[in-house]
PDB file of C-alpha atoms in Angstrom:
ATOM      1  CA  MET A 296     -28.262 -61.720 -37.004  1.00 89.00           C
ATOM      2  CA  ALA A 297     -31.846 -61.241 -35.888  1.00 89.00           C
ATOM      3  CA  HIS A 298     -34.453 -58.541 -35.393  1.00 91.00           C
ATOM      4  CA  LEU A 299     -35.829 -57.116 -32.169  1.00 91.00           C
ATOM      5  CA  VAL A 300     -39.518 -56.393 -32.721  1.00 91.00           C
ATOM      6  CA  ASP A 301     -42.227 -54.840 -30.603  1.00 89.00           C
ATOM      7  CA  ARG A 302     -45.406 -56.598 -29.524  1.00 88.00           C
ATOM      8  CA  HIS A 303     -47.012 -55.744 -32.852  1.00 88.00           C
ATOM      9  CA  GLY A 304     -44.179 -57.160 -34.940  1.00 89.00           C
ATOM     10  CA  HIS A 305     -42.677 -53.821 -35.881  1.00 91.00           C
ATOM     11  CA  GLY A 306     -38.905 -53.778 -36.133  1.00 92.00           C
ATOM     12  CA  ILE A 307     -36.995 -51.970 -33.379  1.00 92.00           C
ATOM     13  CA  ASP A 308     -33.386 -52.968 -33.998  1.00 93.00           C
ATOM     14  CA  GLN A 309     -31.088 -55.463 -35.645  1.00 93.00           C
ATOM     15  CA  VAL A 310     -29.322 -57.605 -33.052  1.00 93.00           C
ATOM     16  CA  ILE A 311     -26.612 -60.253 -32.970  1.00 94.00           C
ATOM     17  CA  ALA A 312     -27.156 -63.396 -30.894  1.00 93.00           C
ATOM     18  CA  THR A 313     -23.986 -65.266 -29.907  1.00 95.00           C
ATOM     19  CA  PHE A 314     -24.043 -68.721 -28.343  1.00 95.00           C
ATOM     20  CA  PHE A 315     -21.229 -69.771 -26.010  1.00 95.00           C
ATOM     21  CA  GLU A 316     -21.212 -73.515 -25.350  1.00 94.00           C
ATOM     22  CA  LYS A 317     -20.024 -74.560 -21.917  1.00 92.00           C
ATOM     23  CA  PRO A 318     -17.342 -74.456 -20.650  1.00 91.00           C
ATOM     24  CA  HIS A 319     -16.237 -71.759 -23.122  1.00 93.00           C
ATOM     25  CA  SER A 320     -18.217 -68.916 -21.559  1.00 94.00           C
ATOM     26  CA  TYR A 321     -17.457 -66.570 -18.686  1.00 93.00           C
ATOM     27  CA  THR A 322     -19.597 -68.618 -16.297  1.00 94.00           C
ATOM     28  CA  ALA A 323     -18.587 -72.011 -17.791  1.00 94.00           C
ATOM     29  CA  GLU A 324     -22.289 -72.526 -18.597  1.00 95.00           C
ATOM     30  CA  ASP A 325     -24.265 -72.415 -21.833  1.00 95.00           C
ATOM     31  CA  VAL A 326     -24.758 -68.695 -22.479  1.00 93.00           C
ATOM     32  CA  VAL A 327     -26.512 -66.691 -25.181  1.00 92.00           C
ATOM     33  CA  GLU A 328     -25.511 -63.050 -25.538  1.00 93.00           C
ATOM     34  CA  VAL A 329     -27.703 -60.636 -27.478  1.00 92.00           C
ATOM     35  CA  SER A 330     -25.956 -57.501 -28.729  1.00 92.00           C
ATOM     36  CA  CYS A 331     -27.901 -54.484 -29.944  1.00 91.00           C
ATOM     37  CA  HIS A 332     -27.245 -50.812 -30.532  1.00 90.00           C
ATOM     38  CA  GLY A 333     -26.567 -48.753 -27.435  1.00 83.00           C
ATOM     39  CA  ALA A 334     -29.661 -46.558 -27.326  1.00 90.00           C
ATOM     40  CA  PRO A 335     -30.985 -46.769 -23.747  1.00 92.00           C
ATOM     41  CA  VAL A 336     -34.590 -47.139 -24.937  1.00 93.00           C
ATOM     42  CA  VAL A 337     -33.613 -50.084 -27.145  1.00 93.00           C
ATOM     43  CA  LEU A 338     -31.596 -51.750 -24.408  1.00 92.00           C
ATOM     44  CA  ARG A 339     -34.390 -51.285 -21.895  1.00 93.00           C
ATOM     45  CA  TYR A 340     -37.001 -52.669 -24.284  1.00 93.00           C
ATOM     46  CA  GLY A 341     -34.813 -55.661 -25.165  1.00 92.00           C
ATOM     47  CA  VAL A 342     -34.492 -56.522 -21.472  1.00 93.00           C
ATOM     48  CA  GLU A 343     -38.262 -56.150 -21.028  1.00 93.00           C
ATOM     49  CA  ARG A 344     -38.985 -58.569 -23.884  1.00 91.00           C
ATOM     50  CA  ALA A 345     -36.449 -61.065 -22.513  1.00 91.00           C
ATOM     51  CA  MET A 346     -38.113 -60.939 -19.095  1.00 93.00           C
ATOM     52  CA  GLU A 347     -41.519 -61.439 -20.684  1.00 92.00           C
ATOM     53  CA  ALA A 348     -40.113 -64.601 -22.270  1.00 91.00           C
ATOM     54  CA  GLY A 349     -39.045 -65.974 -18.875  1.00 92.00           C
ATOM     55  CA  ALA A 350     -35.649 -64.378 -18.199  1.00 92.00           C
ATOM     56  CA  ARG A 351     -34.850 -62.487 -15.006  1.00 93.00           C
ATOM     57  CA  LEU A 352     -32.434 -59.770 -14.038  1.00 93.00           C
ATOM     58  CA  ALA A 353     -29.120 -61.059 -12.717  1.00 92.00           C
ATOM     59  CA  GLU A 354     -28.236 -60.296  -9.119  1.00 93.00           C
ATOM     60  CA  PRO A 355     -25.222 -58.003  -8.566  1.00 91.00           C
ATOM     61  CA  GLY A 356     -22.089 -60.054  -9.218  1.00 90.00           C
ATOM     62  CA  GLU A 357     -24.077 -63.156 -10.159  1.00 94.00           C
ATOM     63  CA  PHE A 358     -22.130 -63.945 -13.327  1.00 94.00           C
ATOM     64  CA  THR A 359     -18.824 -63.749 -11.479  1.00 94.00           C
ATOM     65  CA  LEU A 360     -20.294 -65.859  -8.651  1.00 94.00           C
ATOM     66  CA  ARG A 361     -21.358 -68.515 -11.149  1.00 95.00           C
ATOM     67  CA  ALA A 362     -17.906 -68.449 -12.730  1.00 94.00           C
ATOM     68  CA  TYR A 363     -16.365 -69.008  -9.291  1.00 94.00           C
ATOM     69  CA  LEU A 364     -18.780 -71.783  -8.278  1.00 95.00           C
ATOM     70  CA  ASN A 365     -18.216 -73.548 -11.612  1.00 95.00           C
ATOM     71  CA  GLY A 366     -14.433 -73.426 -11.218  1.00 92.00           C
ATOM     72  CA  ARG A 367     -13.941 -70.981 -14.075  1.00 92.00           C
ATOM     73  CA  ILE A 368     -12.085 -68.552 -11.806  1.00 92.00           C
ATOM     74  CA  ASP A 369     -10.765 -68.704  -8.257  1.00 92.00           C
ATOM     75  CA  LEU A 370     -11.394 -66.341  -5.338  1.00 91.00           C
ATOM     76  CA  PRO A 371      -8.508 -63.889  -6.020  1.00 90.00           C
ATOM     77  CA  GLN A 372      -9.682 -63.578  -9.625  1.00 92.00           C
ATOM     78  CA  ALA A 373     -13.281 -62.986  -8.514  1.00 92.00           C
ATOM     79  CA  GLU A 374     -12.128 -60.240  -6.152  1.00 90.00           C
ATOM     80  CA  ALA A 375     -10.058 -58.703  -8.959  1.00 91.00           C
ATOM     81  CA  VAL A 376     -13.189 -58.407 -11.110  1.00 92.00           C
ATOM     82  CA  ARG A 377     -14.702 -56.114  -8.482  1.00 90.00           C
ATOM     83  CA  ASP A 378     -11.479 -54.100  -8.310  1.00 90.00           C
ATOM     84  CA  LEU A 379     -11.552 -53.734 -12.089  1.00 90.00           C
ATOM     85  CA  ILE A 380     -15.145 -52.474 -12.008  1.00 90.00           C
ATOM     86  CA  ASP A 381     -14.309 -49.981  -9.246  1.00 87.00           C
ATOM     87  CA  ALA A 382     -11.063 -48.755 -10.867  1.00 87.00           C
ATOM     88  CA  THR A 383     -10.776 -44.977 -11.253  1.00 84.00           C
ATOM     89  CA  THR A 384      -7.340 -44.864 -12.907  1.00 84.00           C
ATOM     90  CA  LEU A 385      -5.777 -46.824 -15.759  1.00 87.00           C
ATOM     91  CA  TYR A 386      -3.081 -48.109 -13.416  1.00 86.00           C
ATOM     92  CA  GLN A 387      -5.715 -49.544 -11.085  1.00 87.00           C
ATOM     93  CA  ALA A 388      -7.452 -51.143 -14.063  1.00 89.00           C
ATOM     94  CA  ARG A 389      -4.197 -52.666 -15.325  1.00 90.00           C
ATOM     95  CA  ILE A 390      -3.312 -54.188 -11.935  1.00 88.00           C
ATOM     96  CA  ALA A 391      -6.851 -55.532 -11.488  1.00 89.00           C
ATOM     97  CA  ALA A 392      -6.812 -56.997 -15.005  1.00 91.00           C
ATOM     98  CA  GLN A 393      -3.546 -58.811 -14.272  1.00 90.00           C
ATOM     99  CA  GLN A 394      -5.038 -60.288 -11.108  1.00 89.00           C
ATOM    100  CA  ALA A 395      -8.236 -61.238 -12.942  1.00 90.00           C
ATOM    101  CA  GLU A 396      -6.075 -63.122 -15.427  1.00 90.00           C
ATOM    102  CA  GLY A 397      -4.504 -65.081 -12.552  1.00 89.00           C
ATOM    103  CA  SER A 398      -1.288 -63.256 -11.609  1.00 89.00           C
ATOM    104  CA  VAL A 399      -1.888 -63.736  -7.862  1.00 88.00           C
ATOM    105  CA  SER A 400      -3.218 -67.260  -8.351  1.00 88.00           C
ATOM    106  CA  ARG A 401      -0.081 -68.277 -10.235  1.00 90.00           C
ATOM    107  CA  ARG A 402       2.057 -67.078  -7.331  1.00 89.00           C
ATOM    108  CA  MET A 403      -0.097 -68.962  -4.835  1.00 90.00           C
ATOM    109  CA  LYS A 404      -0.290 -72.249  -6.769  1.00 91.00           C
ATOM    110  CA  PRO A 405       3.265 -73.541  -6.067  1.00 93.00           C
ATOM    111  CA  LEU A 406       2.916 -72.576  -2.395  1.00 93.00           C
ATOM    112  CA  LYS A 407      -0.326 -74.500  -2.163  1.00 92.00           C
ATOM    113  CA  GLU A 408       1.270 -77.539  -3.790  1.00 93.00           C
ATOM    114  CA  GLN A 409       4.190 -77.433  -1.346  1.00 93.00           C
ATOM    115  CA  VAL A 410       1.794 -77.172   1.605  1.00 94.00           C
ATOM    116  CA  LEU A 411      -0.196 -80.174   0.359  1.00 94.00           C
ATOM    117  CA  GLU A 412       2.974 -82.214  -0.067  1.00 91.00           C
ATOM    118  CA  LEU A 413       4.050 -81.353   3.469  1.00 91.00           C
ATOM    119  CA  ILE A 414       0.606 -82.222   4.852  1.00 91.00           C
ATOM    120  CA  ALA A 415       0.764 -85.604   3.100  1.00 89.00           C
ATOM    121  CA  LEU A 416       4.200 -86.202   4.588  1.00 86.00           C
ATOM    122  CA  LEU A 417       3.033 -85.323   8.107  1.00 86.00           C
ATOM    123  CA  GLU A 418      -0.099 -87.470   7.781  1.00 86.00           C
ATOM    124  CA  ALA A 419       2.047 -90.394   6.667  1.00 82.00           C
ATOM    125  CA  GLY A 420       4.192 -89.930   9.763  1.00 77.00           C
ATOM    126  CA  ILE A 421       1.065 -90.047  11.940  1.00 80.00           C
ATOM    127  CA  ASP A 422      -0.283 -93.145  10.180  1.00 75.00           C
ATOM    128  CA  PHE A 423       2.985 -95.045  10.650  1.00 71.00           C
ATOM    129  CA  ALA A 424       3.817 -93.705  14.099  1.00 66.00           C
ATOM    130  CA  GLU A 425       3.084 -97.050  15.791  1.00 70.00           C
ATOM    131  CA  ASP A 426       5.411 -98.818  13.356  1.00 67.00           C
ATOM    132  CA  ASP A 427       8.303 -96.688  14.548  1.00 66.00           C
ATOM    133  CA  VAL A 428       9.006 -95.592  10.967  1.00 63.00           C
ATOM    134  CA  SER A 429      10.498 -92.104  10.652  1.00 67.00           C
ATOM    135  CA  VAL A 430       8.944 -90.539   7.554  1.00 72.00           C
ATOM    136  CA  ALA A 431      10.589 -87.132   7.951  1.00 76.00           C
ATOM    137  CA  SER A 432      12.841 -85.615  10.569  1.00 80.00           C
ATOM    138  CA  GLY A 433      12.192 -82.287  12.207  1.00 81.00           C
ATOM    139  CA  ALA A 434      15.021 -80.758  10.179  1.00 86.00           C
ATOM    140  CA  GLU A 435      13.459 -81.996   6.936  1.00 86.00           C
ATOM    141  CA  ILE A 436      10.097 -80.510   7.865  1.00 88.00           C
ATOM    142  CA  LEU A 437      11.714 -77.166   8.663  1.00 90.00           C
ATOM    143  CA  ARG A 438      13.614 -77.277   5.380  1.00 91.00           C
ATOM    144  CA  ARG A 439      10.372 -77.765   3.483  1.00 91.00           C
ATOM    145  CA  LEU A 440       8.650 -75.022   5.468  1.00 92.00           C
ATOM    146  CA  ALA A 441      11.327 -72.420   4.699  1.00 93.00           C
ATOM    147  CA  PRO A 442      10.388 -71.707   1.035  1.00 92.00           C
ATOM    148  CA  ILE A 443       6.683 -71.760   1.941  1.00 93.00           C
ATOM    149  CA  ASP A 444       7.249 -69.192   4.682  1.00 93.00           C
ATOM    150  CA  GLU A 445       9.327 -67.039   2.334  1.00 92.00           C
ATOM    151  CA  GLY A 446       6.667 -67.132  -0.376  1.00 91.00           C
ATOM    152  CA  VAL A 447       3.822 -66.326   2.006  1.00 91.00           C
ATOM    153  CA  ARG A 448       5.769 -63.420   3.488  1.00 91.00           C
ATOM    154  CA  ALA A 449       6.414 -62.054   0.006  1.00 89.00           C
ATOM    155  CA  LEU A 450       2.700 -62.180  -0.781  1.00 87.00           C
ATOM    156  CA  ALA A 451       1.815 -60.597   2.560  1.00 86.00           C
ATOM    157  CA  SER A 452       4.295 -57.765   1.978  1.00 83.00           C
ATOM    158  CA  SER A 453       2.438 -56.836  -1.211  1.00 82.00           C
ATOM    159  CA  PHE A 454      -0.852 -56.410   0.671  1.00 79.00           C
ATOM    160  CA  GLN A 455      -0.104 -52.861   1.826  1.00 77.00           C
ATOM    161  CA  TYR A 456       0.844 -51.775  -1.683  1.00 78.00           C
ATOM    162  CA  GLY A 457      -2.277 -53.457  -3.059  1.00 79.00           C
ATOM    163  CA  GLY A 458      -4.406 -51.525  -0.575  1.00 78.00           C
ATOM    164  CA  LEU A 459      -2.731 -48.296  -1.684  1.00 77.00           C
ATOM    165  CA  VAL A 460      -3.461 -49.068  -5.331  1.00 79.00           C
ATOM    166  CA  ARG A 461      -7.072 -49.979  -4.533  1.00 78.00           C
ATOM    167  CA  ASN A 462      -7.967 -47.210  -2.073  1.00 77.00           C
ATOM    168  CA  GLY A 463      -5.552 -44.409  -2.889  1.00 75.00           C
ATOM    169  CA  LEU A 464      -4.210 -41.790  -0.510  1.00 73.00           C
ATOM    170  CA  VAL A 465      -5.871 -39.116   1.593  1.00 75.00           C
ATOM    171  CA  LEU A 466      -3.821 -35.924   1.475  1.00 73.00           C
ATOM    172  CA  ALA A 467      -4.401 -32.843   3.651  1.00 80.00           C
ATOM    173  CA  ILE A 468      -2.450 -29.632   3.054  1.00 83.00           C
ATOM    174  CA  VAL A 469      -2.765 -27.550   6.221  1.00 85.00           C
ATOM    175  CA  GLY A 470      -1.580 -23.977   6.765  1.00 85.00           C
ATOM    176  CA  ARG A 471      -2.448 -20.350   7.328  1.00 86.00           C
ATOM    177  CA  PRO A 472      -4.865 -18.571   4.937  1.00 87.00           C
ATOM    178  CA  ASN A 473      -3.490 -17.305   1.626  1.00 85.00           C
ATOM    179  CA  VAL A 474      -0.079 -18.968   1.830  1.00 88.00           C
ATOM    180  CA  GLY A 475      -0.512 -20.949  -1.387  1.00 86.00           C
ATOM    181  CA  LYS A 476      -2.026 -24.247  -0.258  1.00 84.00           C
ATOM    182  CA  SER A 477      -4.330 -24.435  -3.265  1.00 82.00           C
ATOM    183  CA  SER A 478      -1.484 -23.510  -5.609  1.00 85.00           C
ATOM    184  CA  LEU A 479       0.626 -26.294  -4.146  1.00 85.00           C
ATOM    185  CA  PHE A 480      -2.322 -28.696  -4.409  1.00 80.00           C
ATOM    186  CA  ASN A 481      -2.836 -27.828  -8.089  1.00 79.00           C
ATOM    187  CA  ALA A 482       0.900 -28.051  -8.768  1.00 82.00           C
ATOM    188  CA  LEU A 483       0.972 -31.566  -7.324  1.00 75.00           C
ATOM    189  CA  LEU A 484      -1.938 -32.483  -9.585  1.00 71.00           C
ATOM    190  CA  GLN A 485      -0.253 -30.720 -12.523  1.00 67.00           C
ATOM    191  CA  ARG A 486      -3.349 -28.715 -13.317  1.00 62.00           C
ATOM    192  CA  ASN A 487      -4.346 -25.053 -13.442  1.00 57.00           C
ATOM    193  CA  GLY A 488      -7.078 -23.263 -11.504  1.00 51.00           C
ATOM    194  CA  ASN A 489      -8.346 -23.258  -7.970  1.00 48.00           C
ATOM    195  CA  SER A 490      -8.903 -26.566  -6.180  1.00 43.00           C
ATOM    196  CA  ARG A 491     -12.560 -25.677  -5.705  1.00 45.00           C
ATOM    197  CA  HIS A 492     -14.701 -24.277  -8.488  1.00 42.00           C
ATOM    198  CA  ASP A 493     -16.717 -21.954  -6.241  1.00 42.00           C
ATOM    199  CA  ALA A 494     -13.767 -20.697  -4.194  1.00 42.00           C
ATOM    200  CA  ARG A 495     -12.894 -17.020  -4.600  1.00 44.00           C
ATOM    201  CA  PRO A 496      -9.368 -15.837  -5.387  1.00 44.00           C
ATOM    202  CA  GLY A 497      -7.260 -15.798  -2.263  1.00 44.00           C
ATOM    203  CA  GLU A 498      -9.865 -17.879  -0.384  1.00 43.00           C
ATOM    204  CA  ARG A 499     -11.217 -14.727   1.324  1.00 39.00           C
ATOM    205  CA  ASP A 500     -14.895 -15.639   1.008  1.00 39.00           C
ATOM    206  CA  GLY A 501     -15.172 -16.338   4.741  1.00 39.00           C
ATOM    207  CA  GLY A 502     -17.376 -19.370   4.173  1.00 39.00           C
ATOM    208  CA  ASP A 503     -16.670 -22.984   5.027  1.00 39.00           C
ATOM    209  CA  ARG A 504     -13.105 -23.315   6.263  1.00 39.00           C
ATOM    210  CA  ARG A 505     -12.610 -26.691   4.592  1.00 38.00           C
ATOM    211  CA  HIS A 506     -12.560 -27.540   0.943  1.00 41.00           C
ATOM    212  CA  PRO A 507     -14.594 -30.609   0.056  1.00 42.00           C
ATOM    213  CA  GLY A 508     -12.507 -33.654  -0.739  1.00 45.00           C
ATOM    214  CA  GLU A 509     -11.609 -34.148  -4.366  1.00 47.00           C
ATOM    215  CA  ALA A 510     -10.565 -37.460  -5.932  1.00 51.00           C
ATOM    216  CA  HIS A 511      -7.763 -37.379  -8.500  1.00 52.00           C
ATOM    217  CA  GLY A 512      -5.364 -39.788 -10.133  1.00 54.00           C
ATOM    218  CA  TYR A 513      -1.679 -39.016  -9.609  1.00 51.00           C
ATOM    219  CA  GLY A 514       1.095 -41.346 -10.685  1.00 54.00           C
ATOM    220  CA  GLY A 515      -1.509 -44.012 -11.448  1.00 55.00           C
ATOM    221  CA  ASN A 516      -2.903 -44.058  -7.886  1.00 55.00           C
ATOM    222  CA  PRO A 517      -6.095 -42.300  -6.804  1.00 57.00           C
ATOM    223  CA  ARG A 518      -5.717 -39.431  -4.385  1.00 54.00           C
ATOM    224  CA  VAL A 519      -8.350 -37.708  -2.296  1.00 52.00           C
ATOM    225  CA  GLY A 520      -6.984 -34.276  -1.542  1.00 53.00           C
ATOM    226  CA  ARG A 521      -8.199 -31.215   0.314  1.00 53.00           C
ATOM    227  CA  THR A 522      -6.781 -27.980   1.593  1.00 50.00           C
ATOM    228  CA  ASP A 523      -7.679 -26.736   5.073  1.00 55.00           C
ATOM    229  CA  ARG A 524      -7.465 -22.972   5.566  1.00 53.00           C
ATOM    230  CA  GLY A 525      -7.358 -20.886   8.636  1.00 52.00           C
ATOM    231  CA  ALA A 526      -5.173 -23.404  10.496  1.00 51.00           C
ATOM    232  CA  GLY A 527      -2.774 -22.359  13.170  1.00 49.00           C
ATOM    233  CA  HIS A 528       0.935 -23.002  13.323  1.00 45.00           C
TER     234      HIS A 528
END
């Protein structure tokens, strides 16, 4: 426990300073975290005093970059941190949190180990090629490649679903005016009211023919939906 004071020694806030000794911090470096109350003016002033003492503002993503460079996390985990920050639904956040904790890395680790073992076997065959020593037959190499290929294909097949979770869907409901497109849109979202706050009942305002896109969560995935009116058949 400590006090944050102004330049004249007057108390501003009580703060808590926590020291994380490497490698037990997020970046695997020695880190001191200072926690204060959440008033923006207090936070801003605390940062100003820290910078006056020689600190600097971190670059965007710098802590995660340091964690990656120091071996604290791997690349899939670093990418998951960004997905977690950008999440707009709880489902997105849960998937990103699982990946940040190493769910993808754990699936990749045995595949990487198998690839390294196969590389070592092939290199041994090259080293002893002049000695006419058969290290592994073609059938043995193919047998070892089979589970690697299966695992990689399984990971690749999840890419499309991962993109859907990350980016959501774009949905357009197209039809003639006043046939219930907005009602259908709201029913899909399980909400009441018109899909646009400034739209008039029946969409007869004669203004812009297209509703601006709206982002919503549905079934855990983000959707960007709009209704287009005045369309033909």
